[in-house]
PDB file of C-alpha atoms and ligand atoms in Angstrom:
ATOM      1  CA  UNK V   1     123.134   2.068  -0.680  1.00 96.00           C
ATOM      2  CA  UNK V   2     123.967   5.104  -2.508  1.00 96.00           C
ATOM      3  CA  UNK V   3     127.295   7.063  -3.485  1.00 95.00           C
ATOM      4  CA  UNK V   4     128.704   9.320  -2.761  1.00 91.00           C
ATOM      5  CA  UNK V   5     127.059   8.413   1.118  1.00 87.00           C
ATOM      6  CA  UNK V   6     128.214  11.368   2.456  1.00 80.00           C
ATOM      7  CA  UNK V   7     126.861  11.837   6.219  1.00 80.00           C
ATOM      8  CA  UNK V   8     123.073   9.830   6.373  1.00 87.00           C
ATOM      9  CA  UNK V   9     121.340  10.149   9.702  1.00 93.00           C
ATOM     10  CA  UNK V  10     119.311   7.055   8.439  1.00 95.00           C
ATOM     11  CA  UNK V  11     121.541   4.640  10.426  1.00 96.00           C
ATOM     12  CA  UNK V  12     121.339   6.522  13.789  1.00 96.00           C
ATOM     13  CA  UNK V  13     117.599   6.362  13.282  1.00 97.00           C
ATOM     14  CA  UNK V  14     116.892   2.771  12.836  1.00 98.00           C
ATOM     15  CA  UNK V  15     119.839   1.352  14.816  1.00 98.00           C
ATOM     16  CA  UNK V  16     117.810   3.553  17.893  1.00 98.00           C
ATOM     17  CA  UNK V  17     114.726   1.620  16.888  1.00 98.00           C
ATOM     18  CA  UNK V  18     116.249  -1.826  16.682  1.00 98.00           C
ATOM     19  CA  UNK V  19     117.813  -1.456  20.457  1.00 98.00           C
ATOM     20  CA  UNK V  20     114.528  -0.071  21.737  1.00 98.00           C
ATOM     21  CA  UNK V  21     112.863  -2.704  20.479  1.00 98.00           C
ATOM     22  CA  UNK V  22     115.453  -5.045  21.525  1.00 98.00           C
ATOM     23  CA  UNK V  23     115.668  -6.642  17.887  1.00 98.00           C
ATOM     24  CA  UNK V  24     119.120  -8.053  17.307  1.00 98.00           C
ATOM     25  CA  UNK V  25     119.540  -6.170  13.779  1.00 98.00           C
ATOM     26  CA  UNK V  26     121.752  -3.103  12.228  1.00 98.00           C
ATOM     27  CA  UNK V  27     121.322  -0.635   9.839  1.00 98.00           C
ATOM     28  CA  UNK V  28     124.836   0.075   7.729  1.00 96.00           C
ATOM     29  CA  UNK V  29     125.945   2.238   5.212  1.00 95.00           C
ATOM     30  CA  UNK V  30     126.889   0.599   1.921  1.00 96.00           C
ATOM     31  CA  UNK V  31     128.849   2.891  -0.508  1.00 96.00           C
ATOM     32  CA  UNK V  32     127.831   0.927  -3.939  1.00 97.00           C
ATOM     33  CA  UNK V  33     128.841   2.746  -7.227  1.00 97.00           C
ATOM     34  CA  UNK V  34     127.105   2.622 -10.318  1.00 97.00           C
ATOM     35  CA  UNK V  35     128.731   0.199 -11.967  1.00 97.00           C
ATOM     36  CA  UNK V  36     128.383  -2.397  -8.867  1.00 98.00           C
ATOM     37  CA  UNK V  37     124.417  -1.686  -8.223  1.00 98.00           C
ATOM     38  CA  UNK V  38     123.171  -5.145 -10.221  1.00 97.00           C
ATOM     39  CA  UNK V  39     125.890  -6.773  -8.061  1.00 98.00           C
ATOM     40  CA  UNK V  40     125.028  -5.179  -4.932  1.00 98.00           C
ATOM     41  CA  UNK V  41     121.484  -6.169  -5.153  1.00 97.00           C
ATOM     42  CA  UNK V  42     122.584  -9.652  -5.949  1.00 96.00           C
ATOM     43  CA  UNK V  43     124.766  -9.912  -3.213  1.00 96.00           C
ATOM     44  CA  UNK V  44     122.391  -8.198  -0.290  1.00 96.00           C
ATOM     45  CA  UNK V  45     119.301 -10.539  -1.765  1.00 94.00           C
ATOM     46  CA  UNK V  46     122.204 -14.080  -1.630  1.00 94.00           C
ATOM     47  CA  UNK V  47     123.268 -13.234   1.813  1.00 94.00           C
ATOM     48  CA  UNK V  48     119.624 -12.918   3.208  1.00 94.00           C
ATOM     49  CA  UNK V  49     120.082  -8.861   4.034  1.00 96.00           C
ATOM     50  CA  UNK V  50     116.075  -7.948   5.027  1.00 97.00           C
ATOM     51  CA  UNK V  51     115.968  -4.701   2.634  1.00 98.00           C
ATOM     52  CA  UNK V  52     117.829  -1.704   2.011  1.00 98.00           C
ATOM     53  CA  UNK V  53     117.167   2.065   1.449  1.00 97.00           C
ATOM     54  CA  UNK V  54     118.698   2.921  -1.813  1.00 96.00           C
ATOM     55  CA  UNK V  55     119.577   6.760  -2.249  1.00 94.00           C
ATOM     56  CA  UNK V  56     121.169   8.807  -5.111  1.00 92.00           C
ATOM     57  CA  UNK V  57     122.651   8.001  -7.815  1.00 94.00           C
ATOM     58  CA  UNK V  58     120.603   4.601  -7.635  1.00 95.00           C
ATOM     59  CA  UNK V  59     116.663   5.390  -6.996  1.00 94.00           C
ATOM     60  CA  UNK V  60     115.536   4.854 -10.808  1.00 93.00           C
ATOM     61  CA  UNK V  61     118.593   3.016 -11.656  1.00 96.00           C
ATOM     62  CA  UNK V  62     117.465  -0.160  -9.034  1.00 97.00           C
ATOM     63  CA  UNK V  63     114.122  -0.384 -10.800  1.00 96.00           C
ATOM     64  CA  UNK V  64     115.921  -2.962 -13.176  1.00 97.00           C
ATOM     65  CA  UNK V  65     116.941  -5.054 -10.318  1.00 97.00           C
ATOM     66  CA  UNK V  66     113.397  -5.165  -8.825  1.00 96.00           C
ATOM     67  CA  UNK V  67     110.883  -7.865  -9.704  1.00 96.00           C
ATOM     68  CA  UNK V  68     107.739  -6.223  -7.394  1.00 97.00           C
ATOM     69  CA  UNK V  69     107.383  -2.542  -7.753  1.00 97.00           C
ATOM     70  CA  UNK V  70     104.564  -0.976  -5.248  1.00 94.00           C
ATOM     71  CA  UNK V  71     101.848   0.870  -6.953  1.00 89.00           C
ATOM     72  CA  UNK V  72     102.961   4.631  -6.543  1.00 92.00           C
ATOM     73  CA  UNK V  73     106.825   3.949  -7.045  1.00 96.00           C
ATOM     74  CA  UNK V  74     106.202   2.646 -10.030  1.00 95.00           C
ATOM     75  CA  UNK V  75     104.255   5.605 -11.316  1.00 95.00           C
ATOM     76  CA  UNK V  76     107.429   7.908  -9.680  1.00 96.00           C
ATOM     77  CA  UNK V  77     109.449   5.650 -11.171  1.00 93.00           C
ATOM     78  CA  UNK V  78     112.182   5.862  -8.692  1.00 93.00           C
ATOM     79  CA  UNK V  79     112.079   3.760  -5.094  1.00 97.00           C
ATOM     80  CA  UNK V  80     114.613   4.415  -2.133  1.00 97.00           C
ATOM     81  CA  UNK V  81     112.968   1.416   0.007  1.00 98.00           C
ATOM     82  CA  UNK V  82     114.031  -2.668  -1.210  1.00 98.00           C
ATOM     83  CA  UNK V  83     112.879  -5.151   0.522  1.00 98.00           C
ATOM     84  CA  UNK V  84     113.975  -8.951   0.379  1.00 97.00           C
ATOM     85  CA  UNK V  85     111.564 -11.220   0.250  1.00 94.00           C
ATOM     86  CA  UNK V  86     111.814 -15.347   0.075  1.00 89.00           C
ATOM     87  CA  UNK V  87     113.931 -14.506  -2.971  1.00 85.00           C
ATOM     88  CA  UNK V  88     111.563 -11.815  -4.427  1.00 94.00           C
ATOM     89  CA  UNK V  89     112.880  -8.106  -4.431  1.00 97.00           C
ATOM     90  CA  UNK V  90     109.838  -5.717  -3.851  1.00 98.00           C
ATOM     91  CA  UNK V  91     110.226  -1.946  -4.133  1.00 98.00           C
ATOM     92  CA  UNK V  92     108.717   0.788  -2.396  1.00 98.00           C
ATOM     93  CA  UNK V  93     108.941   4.925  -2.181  1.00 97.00           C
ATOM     94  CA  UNK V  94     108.820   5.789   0.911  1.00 98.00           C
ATOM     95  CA  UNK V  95     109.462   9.161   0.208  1.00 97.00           C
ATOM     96  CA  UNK V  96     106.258   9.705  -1.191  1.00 97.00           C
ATOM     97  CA  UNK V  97     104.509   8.354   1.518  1.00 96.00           C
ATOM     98  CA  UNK V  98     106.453  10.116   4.084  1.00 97.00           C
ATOM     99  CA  UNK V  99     106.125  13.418   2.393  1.00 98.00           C
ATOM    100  CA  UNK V 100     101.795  12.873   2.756  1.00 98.00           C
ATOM    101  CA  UNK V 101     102.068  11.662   6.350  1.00 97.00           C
ATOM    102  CA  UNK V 102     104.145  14.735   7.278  1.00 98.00           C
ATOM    103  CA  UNK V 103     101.285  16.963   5.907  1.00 98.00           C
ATOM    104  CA  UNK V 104      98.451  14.936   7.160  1.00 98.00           C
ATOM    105  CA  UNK V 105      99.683  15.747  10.525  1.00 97.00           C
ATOM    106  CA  UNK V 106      98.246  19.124  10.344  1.00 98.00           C
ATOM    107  CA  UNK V 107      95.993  18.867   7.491  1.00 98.00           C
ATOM    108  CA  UNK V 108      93.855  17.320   5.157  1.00 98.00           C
ATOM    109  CA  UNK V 109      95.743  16.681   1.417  1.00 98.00           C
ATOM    110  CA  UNK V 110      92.311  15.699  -0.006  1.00 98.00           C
ATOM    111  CA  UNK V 111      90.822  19.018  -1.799  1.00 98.00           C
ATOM    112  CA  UNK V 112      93.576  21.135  -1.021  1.00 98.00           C
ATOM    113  CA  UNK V 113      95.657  23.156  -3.448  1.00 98.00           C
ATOM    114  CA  UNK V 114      99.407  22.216  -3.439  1.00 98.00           C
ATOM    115  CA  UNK V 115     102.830  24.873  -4.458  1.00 98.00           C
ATOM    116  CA  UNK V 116     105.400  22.469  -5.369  1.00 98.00           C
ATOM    117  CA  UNK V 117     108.935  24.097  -5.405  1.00 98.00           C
ATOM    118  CA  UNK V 118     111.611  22.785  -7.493  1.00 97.00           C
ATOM    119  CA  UNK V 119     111.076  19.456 -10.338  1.00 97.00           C
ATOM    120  CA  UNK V 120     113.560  17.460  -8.994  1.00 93.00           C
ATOM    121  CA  UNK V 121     113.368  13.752  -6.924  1.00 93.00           C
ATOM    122  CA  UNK V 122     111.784  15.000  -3.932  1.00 95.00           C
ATOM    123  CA  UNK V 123     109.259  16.992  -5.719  1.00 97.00           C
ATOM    124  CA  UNK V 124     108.442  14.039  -8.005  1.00 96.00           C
ATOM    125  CA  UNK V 125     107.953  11.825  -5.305  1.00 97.00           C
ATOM    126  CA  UNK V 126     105.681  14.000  -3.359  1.00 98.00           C
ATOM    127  CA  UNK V 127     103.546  15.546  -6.403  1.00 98.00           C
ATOM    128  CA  UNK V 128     102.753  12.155  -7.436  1.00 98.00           C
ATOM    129  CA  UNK V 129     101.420  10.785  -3.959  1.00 98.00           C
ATOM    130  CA  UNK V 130      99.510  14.006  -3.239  1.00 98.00           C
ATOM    131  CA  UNK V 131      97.784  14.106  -6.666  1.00 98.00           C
ATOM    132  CA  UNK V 132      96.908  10.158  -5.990  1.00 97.00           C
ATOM    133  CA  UNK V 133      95.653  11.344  -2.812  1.00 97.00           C
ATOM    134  CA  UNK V 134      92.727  13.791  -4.370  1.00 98.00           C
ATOM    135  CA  UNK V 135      94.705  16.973  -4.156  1.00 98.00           C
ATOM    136  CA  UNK V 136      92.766  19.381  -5.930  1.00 98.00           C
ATOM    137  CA  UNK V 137      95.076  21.301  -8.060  1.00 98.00           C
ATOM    138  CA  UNK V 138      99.228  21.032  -7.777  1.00 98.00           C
ATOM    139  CA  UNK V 139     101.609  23.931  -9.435  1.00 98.00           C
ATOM    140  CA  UNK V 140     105.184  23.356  -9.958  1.00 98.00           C
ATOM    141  CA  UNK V 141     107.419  26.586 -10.101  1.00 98.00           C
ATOM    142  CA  UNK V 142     111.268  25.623 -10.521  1.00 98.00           C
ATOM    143  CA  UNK V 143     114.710  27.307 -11.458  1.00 98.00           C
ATOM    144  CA  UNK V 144     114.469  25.519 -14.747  1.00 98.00           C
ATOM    145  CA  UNK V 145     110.808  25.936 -15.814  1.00 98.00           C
ATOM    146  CA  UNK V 146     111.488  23.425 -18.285  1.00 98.00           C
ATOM    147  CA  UNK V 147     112.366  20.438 -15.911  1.00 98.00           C
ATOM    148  CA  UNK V 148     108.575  21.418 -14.127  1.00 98.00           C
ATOM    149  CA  UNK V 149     106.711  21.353 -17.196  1.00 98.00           C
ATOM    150  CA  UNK V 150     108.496  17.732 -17.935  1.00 98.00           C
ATOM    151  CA  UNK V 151     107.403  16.314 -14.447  1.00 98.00           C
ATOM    152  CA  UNK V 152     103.554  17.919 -15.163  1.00 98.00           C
ATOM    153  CA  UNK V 153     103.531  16.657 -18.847  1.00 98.00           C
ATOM    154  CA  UNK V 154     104.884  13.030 -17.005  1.00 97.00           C
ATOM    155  CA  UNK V 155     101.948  13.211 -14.533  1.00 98.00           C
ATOM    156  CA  UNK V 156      99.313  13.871 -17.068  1.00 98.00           C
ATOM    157  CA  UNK V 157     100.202  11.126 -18.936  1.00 98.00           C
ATOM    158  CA  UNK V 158     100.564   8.820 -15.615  1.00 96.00           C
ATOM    159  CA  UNK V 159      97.722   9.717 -13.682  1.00 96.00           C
ATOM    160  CA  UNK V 160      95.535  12.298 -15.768  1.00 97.00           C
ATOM    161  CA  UNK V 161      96.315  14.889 -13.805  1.00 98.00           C
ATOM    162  CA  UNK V 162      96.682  18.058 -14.627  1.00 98.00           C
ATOM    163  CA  UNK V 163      99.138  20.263 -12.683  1.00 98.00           C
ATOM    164  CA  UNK V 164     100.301  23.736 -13.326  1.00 98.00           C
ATOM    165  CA  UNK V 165     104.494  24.726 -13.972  1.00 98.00           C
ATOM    166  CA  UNK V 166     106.132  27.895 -14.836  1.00 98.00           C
ATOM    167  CA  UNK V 167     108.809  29.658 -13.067  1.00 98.00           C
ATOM    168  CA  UNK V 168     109.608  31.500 -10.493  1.00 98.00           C
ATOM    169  CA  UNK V 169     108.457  34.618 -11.283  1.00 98.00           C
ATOM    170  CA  UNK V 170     104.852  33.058 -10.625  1.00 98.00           C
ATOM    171  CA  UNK V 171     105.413  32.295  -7.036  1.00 98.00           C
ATOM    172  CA  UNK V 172     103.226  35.336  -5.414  1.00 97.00           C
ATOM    173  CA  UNK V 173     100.138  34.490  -7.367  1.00 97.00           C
ATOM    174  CA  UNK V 174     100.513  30.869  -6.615  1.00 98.00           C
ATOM    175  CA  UNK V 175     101.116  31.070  -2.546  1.00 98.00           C
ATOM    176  CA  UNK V 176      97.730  33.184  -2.724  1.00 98.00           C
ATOM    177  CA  UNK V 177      95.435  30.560  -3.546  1.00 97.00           C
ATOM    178  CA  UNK V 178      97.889  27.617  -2.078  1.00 98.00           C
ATOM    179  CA  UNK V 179      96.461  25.905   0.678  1.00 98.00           C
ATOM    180  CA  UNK V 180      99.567  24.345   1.216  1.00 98.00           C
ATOM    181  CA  UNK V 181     103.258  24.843   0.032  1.00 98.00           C
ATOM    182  CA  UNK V 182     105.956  22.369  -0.254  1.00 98.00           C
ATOM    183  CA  UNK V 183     110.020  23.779  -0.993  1.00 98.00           C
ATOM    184  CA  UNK V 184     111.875  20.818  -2.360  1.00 97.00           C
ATOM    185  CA  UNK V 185     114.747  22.972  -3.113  1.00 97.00           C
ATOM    186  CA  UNK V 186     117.954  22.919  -0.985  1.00 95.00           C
ATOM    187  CA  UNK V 187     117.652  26.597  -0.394  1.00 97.00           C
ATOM    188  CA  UNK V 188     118.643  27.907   3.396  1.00 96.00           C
ATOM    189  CA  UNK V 189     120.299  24.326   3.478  1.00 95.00           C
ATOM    190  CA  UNK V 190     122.915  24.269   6.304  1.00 92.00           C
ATOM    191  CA  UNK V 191     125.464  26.059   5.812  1.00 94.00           C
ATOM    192  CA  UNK V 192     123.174  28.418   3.859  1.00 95.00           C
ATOM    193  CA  UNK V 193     120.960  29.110   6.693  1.00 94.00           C
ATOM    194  CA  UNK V 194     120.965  32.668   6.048  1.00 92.00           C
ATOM    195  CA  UNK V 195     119.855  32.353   2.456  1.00 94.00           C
ATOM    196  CA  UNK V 196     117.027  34.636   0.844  1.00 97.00           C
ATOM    197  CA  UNK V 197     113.835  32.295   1.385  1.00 98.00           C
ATOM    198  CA  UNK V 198     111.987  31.147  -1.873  1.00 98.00           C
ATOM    199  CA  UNK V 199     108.784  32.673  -0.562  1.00 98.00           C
ATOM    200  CA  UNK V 200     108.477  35.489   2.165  1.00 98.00           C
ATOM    201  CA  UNK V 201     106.301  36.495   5.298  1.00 98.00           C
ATOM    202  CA  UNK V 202     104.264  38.836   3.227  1.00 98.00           C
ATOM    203  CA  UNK V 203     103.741  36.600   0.821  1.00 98.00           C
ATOM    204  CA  UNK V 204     101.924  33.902   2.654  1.00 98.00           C
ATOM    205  CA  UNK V 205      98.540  33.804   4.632  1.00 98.00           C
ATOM    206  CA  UNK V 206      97.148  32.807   7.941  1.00 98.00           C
ATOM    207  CA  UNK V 207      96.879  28.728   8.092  1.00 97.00           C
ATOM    208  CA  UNK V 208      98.713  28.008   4.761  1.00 98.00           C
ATOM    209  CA  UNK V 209     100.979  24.906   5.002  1.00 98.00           C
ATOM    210  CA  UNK V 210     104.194  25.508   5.091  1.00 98.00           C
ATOM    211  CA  UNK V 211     106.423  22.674   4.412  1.00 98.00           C
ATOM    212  CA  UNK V 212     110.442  22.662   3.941  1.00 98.00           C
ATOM    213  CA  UNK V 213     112.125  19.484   3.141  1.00 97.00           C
ATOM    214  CA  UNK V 214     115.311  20.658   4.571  1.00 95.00           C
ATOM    215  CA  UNK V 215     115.642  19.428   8.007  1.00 93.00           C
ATOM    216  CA  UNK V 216     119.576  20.734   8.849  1.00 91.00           C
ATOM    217  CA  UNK V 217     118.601  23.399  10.303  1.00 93.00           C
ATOM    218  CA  UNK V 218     115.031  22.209  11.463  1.00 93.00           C
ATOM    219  CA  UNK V 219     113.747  25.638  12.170  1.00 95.00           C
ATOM    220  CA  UNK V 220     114.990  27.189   8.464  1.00 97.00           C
ATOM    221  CA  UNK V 221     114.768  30.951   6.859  1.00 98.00           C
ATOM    222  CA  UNK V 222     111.438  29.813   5.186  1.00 98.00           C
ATOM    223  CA  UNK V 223     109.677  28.242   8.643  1.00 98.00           C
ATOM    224  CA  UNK V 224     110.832  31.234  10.661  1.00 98.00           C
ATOM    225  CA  UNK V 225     109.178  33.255   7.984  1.00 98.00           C
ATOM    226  CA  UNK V 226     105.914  30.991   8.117  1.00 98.00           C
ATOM    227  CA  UNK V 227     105.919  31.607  12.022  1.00 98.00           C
ATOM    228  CA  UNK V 228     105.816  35.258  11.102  1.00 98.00           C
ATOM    229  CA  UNK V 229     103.142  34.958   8.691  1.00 98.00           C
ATOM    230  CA  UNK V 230     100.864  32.805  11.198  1.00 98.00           C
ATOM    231  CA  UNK V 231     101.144  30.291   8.039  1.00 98.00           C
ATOM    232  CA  UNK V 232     101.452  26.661  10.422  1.00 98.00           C
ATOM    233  CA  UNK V 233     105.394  25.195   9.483  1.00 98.00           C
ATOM    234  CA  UNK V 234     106.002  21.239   8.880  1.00 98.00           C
ATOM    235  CA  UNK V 235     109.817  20.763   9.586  1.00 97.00           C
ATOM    236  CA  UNK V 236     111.270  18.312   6.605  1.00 96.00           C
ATOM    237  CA  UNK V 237     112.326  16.335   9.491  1.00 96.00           C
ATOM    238  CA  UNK V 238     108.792  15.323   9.801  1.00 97.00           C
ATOM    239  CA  UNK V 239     109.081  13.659   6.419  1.00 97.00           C
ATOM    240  CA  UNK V 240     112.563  12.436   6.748  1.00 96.00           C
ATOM    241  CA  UNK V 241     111.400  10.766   9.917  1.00 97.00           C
ATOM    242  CA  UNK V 242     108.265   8.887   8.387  1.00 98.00           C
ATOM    243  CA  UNK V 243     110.220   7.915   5.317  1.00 98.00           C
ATOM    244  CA  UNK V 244     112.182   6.377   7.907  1.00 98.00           C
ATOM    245  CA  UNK V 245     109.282   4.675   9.605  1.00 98.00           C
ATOM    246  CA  UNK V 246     107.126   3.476   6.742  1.00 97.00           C
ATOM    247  CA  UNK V 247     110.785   1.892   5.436  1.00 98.00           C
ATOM    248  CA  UNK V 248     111.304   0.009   9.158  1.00 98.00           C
ATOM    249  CA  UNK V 249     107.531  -0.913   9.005  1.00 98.00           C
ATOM    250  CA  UNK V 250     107.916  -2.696   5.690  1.00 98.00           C
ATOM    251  CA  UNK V 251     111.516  -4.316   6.430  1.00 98.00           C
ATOM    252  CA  UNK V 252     110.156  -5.264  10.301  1.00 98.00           C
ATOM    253  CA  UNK V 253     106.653  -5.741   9.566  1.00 97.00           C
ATOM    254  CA  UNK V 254     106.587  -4.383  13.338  1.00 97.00           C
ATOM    255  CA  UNK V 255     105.323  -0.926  14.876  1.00 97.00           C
ATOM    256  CA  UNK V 256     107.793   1.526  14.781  1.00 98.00           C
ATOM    257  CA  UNK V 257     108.958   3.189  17.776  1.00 98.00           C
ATOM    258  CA  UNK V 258     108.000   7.013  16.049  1.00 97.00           C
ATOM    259  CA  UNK V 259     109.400   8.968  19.735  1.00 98.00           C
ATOM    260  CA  UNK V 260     112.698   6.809  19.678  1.00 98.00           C
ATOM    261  CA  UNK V 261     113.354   7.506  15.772  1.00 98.00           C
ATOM    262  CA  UNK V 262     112.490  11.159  16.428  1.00 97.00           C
ATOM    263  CA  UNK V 263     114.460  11.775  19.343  1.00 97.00           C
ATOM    264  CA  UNK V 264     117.301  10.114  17.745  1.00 97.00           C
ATOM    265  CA  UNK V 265     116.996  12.264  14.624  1.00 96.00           C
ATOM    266  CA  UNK V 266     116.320  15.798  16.933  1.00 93.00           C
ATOM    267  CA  UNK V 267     119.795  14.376  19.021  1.00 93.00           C
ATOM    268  CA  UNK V 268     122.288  14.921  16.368  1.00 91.00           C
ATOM    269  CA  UNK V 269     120.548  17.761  14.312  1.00 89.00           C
ATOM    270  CA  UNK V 270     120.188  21.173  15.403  1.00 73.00           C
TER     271      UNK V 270
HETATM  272  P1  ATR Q   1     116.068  16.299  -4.782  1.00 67.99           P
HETATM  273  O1  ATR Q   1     116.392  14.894  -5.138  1.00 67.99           O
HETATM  274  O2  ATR Q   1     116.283  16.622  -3.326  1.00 67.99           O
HETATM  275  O3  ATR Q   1     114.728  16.712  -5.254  1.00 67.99           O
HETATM  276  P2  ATR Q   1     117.356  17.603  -6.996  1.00 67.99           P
HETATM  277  O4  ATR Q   1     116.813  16.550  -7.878  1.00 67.99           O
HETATM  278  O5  ATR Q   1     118.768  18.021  -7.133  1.00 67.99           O
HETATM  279  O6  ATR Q   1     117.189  17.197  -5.479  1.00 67.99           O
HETATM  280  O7  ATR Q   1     116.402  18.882  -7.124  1.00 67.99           O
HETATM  281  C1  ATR Q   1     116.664  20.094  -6.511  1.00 67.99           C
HETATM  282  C2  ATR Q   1     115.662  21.150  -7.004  1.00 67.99           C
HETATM  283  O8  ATR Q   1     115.947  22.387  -6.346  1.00 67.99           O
HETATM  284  C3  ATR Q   1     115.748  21.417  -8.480  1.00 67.99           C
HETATM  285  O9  ATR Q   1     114.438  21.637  -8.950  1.00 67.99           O
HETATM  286  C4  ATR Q   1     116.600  22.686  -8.558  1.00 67.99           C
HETATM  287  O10 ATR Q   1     116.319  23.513  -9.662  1.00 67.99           O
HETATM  288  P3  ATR Q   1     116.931  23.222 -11.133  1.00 67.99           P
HETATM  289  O11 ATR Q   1     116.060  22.182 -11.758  1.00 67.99           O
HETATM  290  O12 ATR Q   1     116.879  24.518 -11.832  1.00 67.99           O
HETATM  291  O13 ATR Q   1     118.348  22.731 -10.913  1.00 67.99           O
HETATM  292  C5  ATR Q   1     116.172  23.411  -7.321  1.00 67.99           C
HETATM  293  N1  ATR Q   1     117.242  24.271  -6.814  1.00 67.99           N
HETATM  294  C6  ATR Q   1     118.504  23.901  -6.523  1.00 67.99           C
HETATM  295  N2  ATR Q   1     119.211  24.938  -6.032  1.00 67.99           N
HETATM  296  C7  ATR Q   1     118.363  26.008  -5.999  1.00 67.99           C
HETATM  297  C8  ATR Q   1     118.491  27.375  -5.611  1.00 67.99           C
HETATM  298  N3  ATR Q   1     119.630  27.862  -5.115  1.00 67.99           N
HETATM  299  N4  ATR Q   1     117.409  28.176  -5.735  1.00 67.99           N
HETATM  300  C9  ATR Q   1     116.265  27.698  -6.210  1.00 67.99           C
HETATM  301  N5  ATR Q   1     116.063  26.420  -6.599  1.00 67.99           N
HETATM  302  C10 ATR Q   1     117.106  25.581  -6.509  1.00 67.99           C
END
């Protein structure tokens, strides 16, 4: 459920699932407005729908509608995963988790020092799970310095945690002593793939974590610029995948098929 829906690859991924599995479900788009979300929760929870993924406008809107809120959504305080339960609506953020499983692919979040990029939803969700996961120090640079320092003042009173903000202009000290770097912003977004990355080549260092959250292009102007750099790159399709999967493992309760989901995700994207 969100709105606008625009064009979400969510349905090609978990409709791919479903057949490989040979589950006789579907995945659909619901366009829900603002004004119809209490409804729309009603509705899905009457007619027995197994959960939803809720996207913008609605992911701290929904909390209202929710009577079980899992542990690190509610300290986000925004969920894009519902699931229906014997009545019971129980919400999850999978983004979070996804963003941490991406990582842990290729490293270890535990001790590690963490560039956040941009203060907005993404960067919320995944600042939150990698500070509950024992990252060692997080700095958020945005645009609007202001918007950072309200999601560190948030965390410190959430979790204790104190994480660094500023601007932009503190980006080359910070990728020096980042063990891993995370760009939540939209830049070298597709069309935009030619866009001036938020951190250069010459900038980073050998085995620093480079993660985009844009996955349209997968390989963007900030990977190709890791590569360079001998930094290692995490495509944000890695996270937009295991969003995906920790969502169809809570709906399902079953194993997701992770090659099906990704090769359904790698068909249609370039
Ligand atoms: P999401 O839900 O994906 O996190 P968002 O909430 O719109 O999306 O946040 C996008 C982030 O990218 C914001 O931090 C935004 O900065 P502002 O807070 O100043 O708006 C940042 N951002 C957007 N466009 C950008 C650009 N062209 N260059 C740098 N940062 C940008």
């Amino acid at each position: 459920m969100g709105h606008p829906l625009g064009h979400s690859l969510s349905p090609i991924m978990h409709n791919a699932a479903f057949r490989s599995l040979g589950m006789d479900w579907i995945y659909v788009p619901f366009p829900v407005k603002p004004e119809n979300l209490k409804a729309a929760v009603e509705g899905l929870r009457a007619l027995g729908v197994e959960g939803v993924n809720v996207t913008i406008p609605h992911k701290e809107a929904v909390l209202e509608y929710i009577d079980d809120i899992h542990g690190t959504a509610a300290l986000i305080g925004a969920v894009n995963t519902l699931k229906f339960d014997d009545g019971t609506v129980r919400g999850y953020n999978t983004d979070a988790s996804g963003c941490l499983r991406a990582l842990e692919e290729v490293t270890s979040v535990e001790g590690s020092s963490v560039l956040i990029l941009g203060a907005g939803g993404a960067a919320r969700a995944c600042a939150f799970q990698l500070a509950e996961k024992g990252a060692s120090d997080i700095t958020i640079l945005n645009r609007t310095p202001e918007k950072a320092r309200l999601l560190a003042e948030d965390m410190a009173d959430k979790l204790g945690f104190e994480a660094s903000y500023g601007g932009y202009e503190l980006i080359q000290g910070s990728v020096k002593s980042a063990d891993i770097l995370i760009d939540t912003t939209p830049v070298g977004m597709h069309p935009h793939t030619d866009d001036r990355p938020l951190v250069g080549a010459e900038l980073m260092h050998e085995g620093l974590v480079v993660h985009d959250l844009v996955y349209n292009p997968q390989r963007t102007v900030l990977l190709r610029e890791a590569e360079r750099a001998s930094a290692i790159p995490v495509s944000g399709i890695r996270m937009l995948l295991y969003q995906g999967v920790e969502a169809f493992r809570i709906w399902t309760g079953r194993d997701p098929p992770l090659d099906v989901m990704e090769d359904a995700l790698k068909r249609v994207l370039n």
